[in-house]
Amino acid sequence: MTYKSVKGTADILPSGLAGSSELYQAIEAISRNIFQRFNYREIRTPVIEERSLFVKAIGAETDIVTKEMFSFRDRGEREIVLRPEGTAPIVRAYLEANFHKQDAFQKFYYIGPMFRAERPQAGRMRQFHQIGAEAIGSMAPEIDAEIIVLMANLLDAMKIKGYKIRINNLGCKDDKAGLSKTLRGALAKEKSVLCDDCKKRLEINPLRVLDCKNESCRSVIRGAFKSVKFLCNKCDGHFKKVLGCLDSLGIKYELDPYIVRGLDYYTQTVFEVTHPELGSQDALGAGGRYDNLISDMGGPQLGAAGFALGVERILIVAAKQGATVYPDDKSVIYIAAMGQSAKEKAFELINSLRGIEWGKKASFDTDYEDKSLKAQMREADKLGAKFVLIIGDDEISKGEAVLRDMATKEQIAVKFSDIINALKGKLC
Ligand code: HAM
């Protein structure tokens, strides 16, 4: 019997293809560099958490909590889930480590797998990867703007072109409650035209009707929602400042009053970044403010904002845009050896090269299977080797190797003791 990866999950294999481990590494390296510039520090939380954490944070009636969490009972009868997102675990970790008592303002970033039992389709996986950031401990509108700028900087650095940022403001808890009440009243008359999901949403969380994709629900919403002004002065002022910051930085965005997001913790600013190349699952990423989550989870009243980008979706767009995306600037050095003593020398040499202090991006490899010289040179080519060191019986007797520059085809003899020196300055 052979085994296959579980439905909705994928192996991330080395080499070439979209979704390869090299692309994930490149995206992660680009991200870490940008996060460092913005002074966000890495946080790693476990992939398993208590189920109740997400029920509390995301909302008991949300799709994620009702339908999409992978959950199980551990031997102590605790209800455990695979994390469906990163924000709630990070707030949990923040409070557990008592950051709020020492150094309340913290900027975190994270890169890692998330799990949602959704129906798999292009761009929708059961195990996917997010790159995200959370700035916890500030109500400042500059933070909302910084989070959005940071997200845009990441996409730009990943050479993603043509994305669109759409922004809305849901207001504070009271504004959200007021809007829910207004919508419930306004939509009750039109209930018969709404889809089955929206009929339920009307009872549980009328805000979610706003972002229904169903055409008849959309037209009802457009009619009912036009004249609703629901933001209090404070929230209105906050939003104007956020947009002012984005304008001053030249960040392009669209205002979209229908963005509500599928997670209940949001207040104030919410945003999504979409891409037309993605089809129906068009969100590259999303985020917003969550000023009540820390207090709802037992901490003090602290503001916070964050976002997460989906790595698989970034790679879909990158592949469709035909980007060779992330140039691989590592140098490969291959040692081709023929004969027993040459093989022994190659093994010794390759391991001393692997220990050199410079050329940190270089890789060193050799043949382990007694292939012919021709086959070894083919292997070197396949690996994209910059240089090949060739050693045979002749070279062993002279105490040297032939150093071949694969680009210029130039070959020189180099004494074994001089090989490291000869390569110095030639490797990335
Ligand atoms: P989210 O909108 O649920 O937000 O997910 C963010 C991104 O993760 C999506 O835009 C998408 O790119 C990717 N994603 C979500 N589900 C899947 C899936 N099944 N397959 C592939 N990619 C997927 C959050 O998770 C919030 N925690 C974001 C946030 C951080 N808000 C504040 N801070």
Short mmCIF file of C-alpha atoms and ligand atoms in Angstrom, two decimals:
data_model
loop_
_atom_site.label_atom_id
_atom_site.label_comp_id
_atom_site.label_asym_id
_atom_site.label_seq_id
_atom_site.Cartn_x
_atom_site.Cartn_y
_atom_site.Cartn_z
CA MET A 1 0.00 0.00 0.00
CA THR A 2 1.21 3.50 -0.77
CA TYR A 3 0.22 6.63 1.05
CA LYS A 4 -0.82 10.06 -0.14
CA SER A 5 -0.75 13.39 1.66
CA VAL A 6 -3.99 14.20 3.48
CA LYS A 7 -6.67 15.99 1.41
CA GLY A 8 -6.04 19.74 1.25
CA THR A 9 -2.39 19.45 2.32
CA ALA A 10 0.68 19.43 0.10
CA ASP A 11 4.33 18.48 0.31
CA ILE A 12 6.58 21.42 -0.35
CA LEU A 13 9.29 19.77 -2.41
CA PRO A 14 12.71 21.13 -3.33
CA SER A 15 13.45 22.68 -6.73
CA GLY A 16 11.96 24.67 -9.56
CA LEU A 17 8.19 24.40 -9.52
CA ALA A 18 5.79 26.97 -8.06
CA GLY A 19 5.37 26.06 -4.44
CA SER A 20 8.85 24.61 -4.07
CA SER A 21 10.73 24.84 -0.79
CA GLU A 22 13.22 27.29 -2.33
CA LEU A 23 10.38 29.72 -3.08
CA TYR A 24 9.06 29.43 0.46
CA GLN A 25 12.57 30.08 1.77
CA ALA A 26 12.99 33.10 -0.51
CA ILE A 27 9.62 34.55 0.55
CA GLU A 28 10.49 33.99 4.19
CA ALA A 29 13.93 35.61 3.80
CA ILE A 30 12.44 38.65 2.07
CA SER A 31 9.82 38.92 4.82
CA ARG A 32 12.29 38.63 7.68
CA ASN A 33 14.35 41.41 6.15
CA ILE A 34 11.37 43.76 5.82
CA PHE A 35 10.11 42.91 9.33
CA GLN A 36 13.52 43.75 10.70
CA ARG A 37 13.42 47.16 9.02
CA PHE A 38 10.09 47.87 10.69
CA ASN A 39 11.46 46.50 13.98
CA TYR A 40 8.94 43.65 14.30
CA ARG A 41 10.36 40.66 16.20
CA GLU A 42 9.58 37.03 15.57
CA ILE A 43 7.14 35.13 17.75
CA ARG A 44 6.55 31.39 17.38
CA THR A 45 3.53 29.86 19.05
CA PRO A 46 2.52 26.17 19.10
CA VAL A 47 0.37 24.79 16.29
CA ILE A 48 -2.04 23.33 18.86
CA GLU A 49 -4.11 25.46 21.20
CA GLU A 50 -7.17 25.05 23.36
CA ARG A 51 -10.35 25.17 21.31
CA SER A 52 -11.96 27.72 23.64
CA LEU A 53 -9.26 30.29 22.75
CA PHE A 54 -10.61 30.58 19.23
CA VAL A 55 -14.25 30.35 20.28
CA LYS A 56 -13.64 33.38 22.50
CA ALA A 57 -11.46 35.34 20.08
CA ILE A 58 -12.90 34.62 16.64
CA GLY A 59 -16.51 34.14 17.74
CA ALA A 60 -18.66 31.08 18.48
CA GLU A 61 -20.85 31.59 15.42
CA THR A 62 -18.16 32.27 12.81
CA ASP A 63 -17.51 29.86 9.94
CA ILE A 64 -14.00 29.15 11.23
CA VAL A 65 -15.25 28.07 14.65
CA THR A 66 -18.44 26.27 13.61
CA LYS A 67 -17.11 24.44 10.55
CA GLU A 68 -13.40 24.77 9.91
CA MET A 69 -11.33 23.80 12.92
CA PHE A 70 -9.49 20.49 13.14
CA SER A 71 -10.19 19.47 16.71
CA PHE A 72 -9.58 16.49 18.96
CA ARG A 73 -9.62 15.55 22.61
CA ASP A 74 -6.26 14.80 24.17
CA ARG A 75 -5.76 12.08 26.77
CA GLY A 76 -6.70 14.55 29.50
CA GLU A 77 -10.05 15.14 27.74
CA ARG A 78 -9.00 18.69 26.82
CA GLU A 79 -10.43 20.03 23.57
CA ILE A 80 -7.50 20.89 21.36
CA VAL A 81 -7.44 22.39 17.84
CA LEU A 82 -4.86 22.96 15.15
CA ARG A 83 -4.58 26.74 15.01
CA PRO A 84 -6.70 28.22 12.22
CA GLU A 85 -4.96 31.62 12.47
CA GLY A 86 -2.23 33.45 14.36
CA THR A 87 -3.77 36.46 16.09
CA ALA A 88 -5.56 34.75 18.99
CA PRO A 89 -2.51 32.57 19.91
CA ILE A 90 -0.27 35.63 19.85
CA VAL A 91 -2.56 37.57 22.16
CA ARG A 92 -2.65 34.50 24.42
CA ALA A 93 1.16 34.31 24.41
CA TYR A 94 1.46 38.06 25.00
CA LEU A 95 -0.74 37.86 28.10
CA GLU A 96 0.80 34.59 29.31
CA ALA A 97 4.30 36.14 29.13
CA ASN A 98 3.01 39.25 30.94
CA PHE A 99 4.19 41.71 28.32
CA HIS A 100 1.30 43.96 29.37
CA LYS A 101 2.83 44.32 32.82
CA GLN A 102 6.37 45.24 31.73
CA ASP A 103 6.52 46.49 28.23
CA ALA A 104 3.00 46.78 26.88
CA PHE A 105 3.81 47.89 23.35
CA GLN A 106 5.16 44.99 21.30
CA LYS A 107 5.53 44.43 17.58
CA PHE A 108 5.58 40.76 16.56
CA TYR A 109 5.80 38.88 13.29
CA TYR A 110 5.15 35.22 12.52
CA ILE A 111 5.59 32.79 9.68
CA GLY A 112 4.04 29.36 9.82
CA PRO A 113 1.33 26.85 9.00
CA MET A 114 -2.36 27.36 9.79
CA PHE A 115 -5.14 24.78 9.46
CA ARG A 116 -8.72 25.10 8.30
CA ALA A 117 -11.00 22.25 7.28
CA GLU A 118 -12.35 24.07 4.25
CA ARG A 119 -13.30 22.49 0.93
CA PRO A 120 -9.98 22.48 -0.94
CA GLN A 121 -9.78 24.37 -4.24
CA ALA A 122 -7.23 26.53 -6.05
CA GLY A 123 -5.75 28.82 -3.40
CA ARG A 124 -7.66 27.15 -0.58
CA MET A 125 -5.83 24.51 1.43
CA ARG A 126 -6.43 22.73 4.71
CA GLN A 127 -2.85 23.38 5.73
CA PHE A 128 -1.61 26.71 4.41
CA HIS A 129 1.02 29.20 5.50
CA GLN A 130 0.68 32.73 6.72
CA ILE A 131 3.16 35.55 7.09
CA GLY A 132 1.73 38.02 9.54
CA ALA A 133 2.36 40.81 12.00
CA GLU A 134 0.66 42.00 15.17
CA ALA A 135 1.36 45.36 16.86
CA ILE A 136 -0.07 45.10 20.36
CA GLY A 137 -0.47 47.89 22.90
CA SER A 138 -1.34 50.99 20.92
CA MET A 139 -4.49 52.79 19.81
CA ALA A 140 -2.52 55.18 17.55
CA PRO A 141 -3.85 55.52 13.99
CA GLU A 142 -0.23 55.49 12.82
CA ILE A 143 -0.15 51.82 13.82
CA ASP A 144 -3.08 50.96 11.53
CA ALA A 145 -1.23 52.77 8.73
CA GLU A 146 2.10 51.12 9.59
CA ILE A 147 0.52 47.66 9.44
CA ILE A 148 -0.90 48.38 5.99
CA VAL A 149 2.36 49.92 4.75
CA LEU A 150 4.28 46.94 6.09
CA MET A 151 1.97 44.55 4.24
CA ALA A 152 2.36 46.56 1.01
CA ASN A 153 6.14 46.64 1.47
CA LEU A 154 6.20 42.86 1.77
CA LEU A 155 4.19 42.38 -1.42
CA ASP A 156 6.37 44.90 -3.27
CA ALA A 157 9.55 43.19 -2.08
CA MET A 158 8.08 39.88 -3.31
CA LYS A 159 7.56 41.59 -6.69
CA ILE A 160 3.78 41.09 -6.63
CA LYS A 161 2.20 43.56 -9.03
CA GLY A 162 -1.42 44.65 -9.42
CA TYR A 163 -2.75 43.97 -5.91
CA LYS A 164 -5.55 46.10 -4.55
CA ILE A 165 -5.96 47.23 -0.94
CA ARG A 166 -9.55 47.80 0.20
CA ILE A 167 -10.26 49.44 3.54
CA ASN A 168 -13.24 49.98 5.81
CA ASN A 169 -13.89 51.06 9.38
CA LEU A 170 -16.29 49.02 11.53
CA GLY A 171 -16.12 51.48 14.42
CA CYS A 172 -15.86 50.67 18.11
CA LYS A 173 -17.89 48.00 19.94
CA ASP A 174 -20.85 50.38 20.33
CA ASP A 175 -20.73 51.46 16.67
CA LYS A 176 -20.69 47.81 15.60
CA ALA A 177 -23.64 47.02 17.87
CA GLY A 178 -25.54 50.05 16.54
CA LEU A 179 -24.88 49.04 12.93
CA SER A 180 -25.94 45.44 13.64
CA LYS A 181 -29.22 46.68 15.09
CA THR A 182 -29.87 49.03 12.17
CA LEU A 183 -29.09 46.31 9.65
CA ARG A 184 -31.24 43.75 11.41
CA GLY A 185 -34.16 46.17 11.28
CA ALA A 186 -33.57 47.26 7.69
CA LEU A 187 -32.98 43.76 6.35
CA ALA A 188 -35.83 42.05 8.20
CA LYS A 189 -38.26 43.35 5.58
CA GLU A 190 -36.15 41.86 2.79
CA LYS A 191 -35.45 38.56 4.52
CA SER A 192 -37.22 36.46 1.88
CA VAL A 193 -34.77 37.62 -0.82
CA LEU A 194 -31.65 36.78 1.21
CA CYS A 195 -29.74 33.52 0.76
CA ASP A 196 -30.12 30.81 3.43
CA ASP A 197 -26.78 31.68 5.00
CA CYS A 198 -27.73 35.35 5.27
CA LYS A 199 -31.10 34.48 6.81
CA LYS A 200 -29.12 32.84 9.62
CA ARG A 201 -26.57 35.67 9.71
CA LEU A 202 -29.38 38.15 10.17
CA GLU A 203 -30.16 36.50 13.50
CA ILE A 204 -26.60 35.80 14.66
CA ASN A 205 -24.41 38.54 13.15
CA PRO A 206 -26.12 40.83 10.64
CA LEU A 207 -22.78 42.50 9.80
CA ARG A 208 -21.76 39.37 7.91
CA VAL A 209 -24.59 39.97 5.43
CA LEU A 210 -22.57 42.96 4.22
CA ASP A 211 -19.84 40.82 2.67
CA CYS A 212 -22.05 38.07 1.22
CA LYS A 213 -21.00 37.32 -2.35
CA ASN A 214 -24.53 36.26 -3.42
CA GLU A 215 -25.90 38.74 -5.99
CA SER A 216 -29.43 39.04 -4.58
CA CYS A 217 -28.05 39.65 -1.06
CA ARG A 218 -25.69 42.25 -2.48
CA SER A 219 -28.44 44.21 -4.14
CA VAL A 220 -30.54 44.16 -0.94
CA ILE A 221 -27.53 45.37 1.02
CA ARG A 222 -26.75 48.14 -1.43
CA GLY A 223 -30.31 49.43 -1.02
CA ALA A 224 -30.41 49.13 2.76
CA PHE A 225 -26.93 50.36 3.53
CA LYS A 226 -26.56 53.50 1.44
CA SER A 227 -27.59 56.07 3.98
CA VAL A 228 -26.31 54.45 7.17
CA LYS A 229 -23.90 56.65 9.11
CA PHE A 230 -22.84 54.70 12.13
CA LEU A 231 -19.34 55.80 13.19
CA CYS A 232 -19.06 57.87 16.36
CA ASN A 233 -16.93 61.03 16.17
CA LYS A 234 -13.93 59.38 17.79
CA CYS A 235 -13.89 56.48 15.33
CA ASP A 236 -14.55 58.77 12.41
CA GLY A 237 -11.56 60.91 13.49
CA HIS A 238 -9.37 57.83 13.93
CA PHE A 239 -10.20 56.58 10.44
CA LYS A 240 -9.51 59.97 8.85
CA LYS A 241 -6.06 59.97 10.47
CA VAL A 242 -5.32 56.45 9.22
CA LEU A 243 -6.26 57.43 5.68
CA GLY A 244 -4.27 60.68 6.01
CA CYS A 245 -1.14 58.67 6.95
CA LEU A 246 -1.65 56.33 3.98
CA ASP A 247 -2.17 59.29 1.63
CA SER A 248 1.00 60.97 2.87
CA LEU A 249 2.96 57.80 2.10
CA GLY A 250 1.40 57.43 -1.34
CA ILE A 251 -0.23 54.07 -0.52
CA LYS A 252 -3.07 53.39 -2.95
CA TYR A 253 -6.31 52.02 -1.47
CA GLU A 254 -10.03 51.89 -2.10
CA LEU A 255 -12.70 52.53 0.51
CA ASP A 256 -15.09 49.59 0.66
CA PRO A 257 -17.98 49.85 3.14
CA TYR A 258 -18.83 46.17 2.65
CA ILE A 259 -15.71 44.69 4.22
CA VAL A 260 -16.59 43.19 7.60
CA ARG A 261 -14.24 40.18 7.84
CA GLY A 262 -15.16 36.69 9.00
CA LEU A 263 -13.56 36.97 12.44
CA ASP A 264 -15.48 38.76 15.20
CA TYR A 265 -12.54 40.35 17.01
CA TYR A 266 -12.19 43.28 14.63
CA THR A 267 -13.08 46.85 15.55
CA GLN A 268 -12.22 50.07 13.69
CA THR A 269 -9.99 49.66 10.64
CA VAL A 270 -10.35 46.47 8.58
CA PHE A 271 -8.73 45.78 5.22
CA GLU A 272 -8.21 43.15 2.57
CA VAL A 273 -5.64 42.91 -0.17
CA THR A 274 -6.93 41.15 -3.26
CA HIS A 275 -5.48 40.13 -6.60
CA PRO A 276 -7.39 39.58 -9.87
CA GLU A 277 -5.14 36.61 -10.80
CA LEU A 278 -6.56 34.63 -7.86
CA GLY A 279 -10.09 33.98 -9.13
CA SER A 280 -12.75 33.25 -6.51
CA GLN A 281 -10.33 32.99 -3.57
CA ASP A 282 -8.97 36.43 -4.33
CA ALA A 283 -7.66 37.54 -0.92
CA LEU A 284 -3.88 37.63 -0.74
CA GLY A 285 -4.16 38.85 2.81
CA ALA A 286 -6.22 40.74 5.33
CA GLY A 287 -6.18 42.34 8.74
CA GLY A 288 -7.30 45.17 10.92
CA ARG A 289 -7.62 46.55 14.42
CA TYR A 290 -8.83 44.47 17.38
CA ASP A 291 -9.02 46.85 20.34
CA ASN A 292 -11.17 44.63 22.56
CA LEU A 293 -9.50 41.27 22.07
CA ILE A 294 -6.83 41.72 24.76
CA SER A 295 -9.39 42.74 27.37
CA ASP A 296 -11.86 40.06 26.22
CA MET A 297 -9.12 37.53 26.88
CA GLY A 298 -8.59 38.71 30.43
CA GLY A 299 -5.97 41.43 29.86
CA PRO A 300 -6.12 45.20 30.14
CA GLN A 301 -7.82 47.48 27.61
CA LEU A 302 -5.10 47.77 24.95
CA GLY A 303 -5.31 48.61 21.27
CA ALA A 304 -3.81 46.30 18.64
CA ALA A 305 -3.70 45.80 14.89
CA GLY A 306 -2.29 43.22 12.52
CA PHE A 307 -2.49 41.40 9.20
CA ALA A 308 -1.71 38.05 7.63
CA LEU A 309 -0.77 37.21 4.04
CA GLY A 310 -1.32 33.75 2.55
CA VAL A 311 1.94 32.33 1.19
CA GLU A 312 0.31 29.84 -1.23
CA ARG A 313 -1.72 32.64 -2.78
CA ILE A 314 1.36 34.84 -3.12
CA LEU A 315 3.04 31.98 -4.98
CA ILE A 316 0.04 31.51 -7.29
CA VAL A 317 0.20 35.18 -8.30
CA ALA A 318 3.98 35.12 -8.62
CA ALA A 319 3.78 32.08 -10.91
CA LYS A 320 1.00 33.60 -13.03
CA GLN A 321 2.97 36.81 -13.40
CA GLY A 322 5.75 34.68 -14.82
CA ALA A 323 8.21 36.00 -12.28
CA THR A 324 11.39 34.03 -11.91
CA VAL A 325 10.44 35.70 -8.69
CA TYR A 326 13.29 35.36 -6.36
CA PRO A 327 16.74 35.14 -7.89
CA ASP A 328 18.74 32.38 -6.38
CA ASP A 329 22.14 33.90 -5.80
CA LYS A 330 23.77 30.99 -4.05
CA SER A 331 26.86 29.44 -5.65
CA VAL A 332 27.19 25.69 -5.99
CA ILE A 333 30.62 24.06 -6.02
CA TYR A 334 30.76 20.46 -7.23
CA ILE A 335 33.67 18.07 -6.89
CA ALA A 336 33.89 15.45 -9.63
CA ALA A 337 36.19 12.60 -8.59
CA MET A 338 37.29 9.40 -10.36
CA GLY A 339 39.02 6.52 -8.60
CA GLN A 340 39.16 5.47 -4.97
CA SER A 341 41.89 7.84 -3.74
CA ALA A 342 40.35 10.80 -5.62
CA LYS A 343 37.00 10.00 -3.98
CA GLU A 344 38.61 9.95 -0.55
CA LYS A 345 40.30 13.30 -1.26
CA ALA A 346 37.00 14.74 -2.57
CA PHE A 347 35.19 13.69 0.59
CA GLU A 348 37.84 15.32 2.77
CA LEU A 349 37.93 18.46 0.62
CA ILE A 350 34.17 18.91 0.43
CA ASN A 351 33.89 18.79 4.19
CA SER A 352 36.65 21.35 4.72
CA LEU A 353 35.01 23.64 2.12
CA ARG A 354 31.71 23.30 3.96
CA GLY A 355 33.43 24.67 7.05
CA ILE A 356 34.81 27.88 5.53
CA GLU A 357 33.81 31.15 7.13
CA TRP A 358 33.11 33.10 3.94
CA GLY A 359 30.78 32.29 1.06
CA LYS A 360 27.87 31.68 3.40
CA LYS A 361 25.42 31.15 0.57
CA ALA A 362 27.55 28.57 -1.23
CA SER A 363 26.68 24.85 -1.32
CA PHE A 364 29.21 22.08 -1.85
CA ASP A 365 28.46 18.65 -3.20
CA THR A 366 30.14 15.67 -4.78
CA ASP A 367 29.30 12.26 -6.27
CA TYR A 368 28.62 9.38 -3.94
CA GLU A 369 27.78 6.72 -6.50
CA ASP A 370 30.84 6.09 -8.68
CA LYS A 371 29.32 7.82 -11.69
CA SER A 372 31.38 8.42 -14.82
CA LEU A 373 33.04 11.83 -15.26
CA LYS A 374 30.45 12.68 -17.91
CA ALA A 375 27.57 11.83 -15.56
CA GLN A 376 29.19 13.82 -12.75
CA MET A 377 29.57 16.87 -15.02
CA ARG A 378 25.90 16.50 -16.00
CA GLU A 379 24.97 16.42 -12.31
CA ALA A 380 27.07 19.56 -11.72
CA ASP A 381 25.20 21.27 -14.56
CA LYS A 382 21.84 20.21 -13.14
CA LEU A 383 22.78 21.71 -9.78
CA GLY A 384 23.74 24.97 -11.53
CA ALA A 385 27.35 24.66 -10.32
CA LYS A 386 29.46 27.79 -10.67
CA PHE A 387 32.72 25.87 -10.32
CA VAL A 388 33.65 22.20 -10.58
CA LEU A 389 36.78 20.75 -9.02
CA ILE A 390 37.92 17.71 -11.02
CA ILE A 391 40.15 15.11 -9.36
CA GLY A 392 41.49 11.89 -10.93
CA ASP A 393 44.54 9.64 -10.33
CA ASP A 394 46.73 12.09 -12.24
CA GLU A 395 45.71 14.99 -10.04
CA ILE A 396 46.19 12.91 -6.90
CA SER A 397 49.77 12.14 -7.89
CA LYS A 398 50.42 15.87 -8.52
CA GLY A 399 48.63 16.97 -5.34
CA GLU A 400 46.25 19.25 -7.24
CA ALA A 401 42.75 19.54 -8.71
CA VAL A 402 41.45 21.06 -11.92
CA LEU A 403 39.23 24.06 -11.17
CA ARG A 404 36.70 24.59 -13.94
CA ASP A 405 34.69 27.81 -14.22
CA MET A 406 31.39 26.55 -15.61
CA ALA A 407 30.42 29.89 -17.15
CA THR A 408 33.69 30.66 -19.01
CA LYS A 409 34.75 26.97 -19.35
CA GLU A 410 38.21 28.09 -18.26
CA GLN A 411 40.23 25.43 -16.39
CA ILE A 412 43.27 25.90 -14.17
CA ALA A 413 45.28 23.50 -12.00
CA VAL A 414 45.23 24.37 -8.30
CA LYS A 415 47.27 22.74 -5.54
CA PHE A 416 45.03 21.09 -2.93
CA SER A 417 46.42 23.43 -0.30
CA ASP A 418 45.49 26.47 -2.44
CA ILE A 419 41.90 25.51 -3.30
CA ILE A 420 40.24 27.51 -0.53
CA ASN A 421 42.30 30.59 -1.49
CA ALA A 422 41.50 30.15 -5.17
CA LEU A 423 37.76 30.19 -4.43
CA LYS A 424 37.90 33.15 -2.06
CA GLY A 425 36.00 36.14 -3.39
CA LYS A 426 34.31 34.01 -6.07
CA LEU A 427 31.41 32.68 -3.97
CA CYS A 428 28.27 34.47 -2.75
P1 HAM B 1 -7.82 35.66 7.27
O1 HAM B 1 -8.48 36.61 6.34
O2 HAM B 1 -8.68 34.58 7.81
O3 HAM B 1 -7.23 36.53 8.45
O4 HAM B 1 -6.56 34.99 6.58
C1 HAM B 1 -5.52 35.79 6.04
C2 HAM B 1 -5.04 35.20 4.73
O5 HAM B 1 -4.66 33.84 4.89
C3 HAM B 1 -6.09 35.17 3.63
O6 HAM B 1 -6.23 36.42 2.99
C4 HAM B 1 -5.50 34.12 2.69
O7 HAM B 1 -4.48 34.68 1.88
C5 HAM B 1 -4.87 33.15 3.66
N1 HAM B 1 -5.78 32.01 3.86
C6 HAM B 1 -6.82 31.92 4.70
N2 HAM B 1 -7.42 30.71 4.60
C7 HAM B 1 -6.73 30.02 3.66
C8 HAM B 1 -6.84 28.70 3.12
N3 HAM B 1 -7.77 27.83 3.53
N4 HAM B 1 -5.95 28.33 2.15
C9 HAM B 1 -4.99 29.18 1.73
N5 HAM B 1 -4.83 30.43 2.23
C10 HAM B 1 -5.69 30.85 3.17
C11 HAM B 1 -6.56 36.02 9.51
O8 HAM B 1 -6.18 34.88 9.61
C12 HAM B 1 -6.27 37.06 10.58
N6 HAM B 1 -5.59 36.39 11.69
C13 HAM B 1 -5.41 38.18 10.00
C14 HAM B 1 -5.07 39.20 11.03
C15 HAM B 1 -3.89 39.30 11.70
N7 HAM B 1 -5.85 40.14 11.51
C16 HAM B 1 -5.22 40.82 12.45
N8 HAM B 1 -4.04 40.33 12.58
#
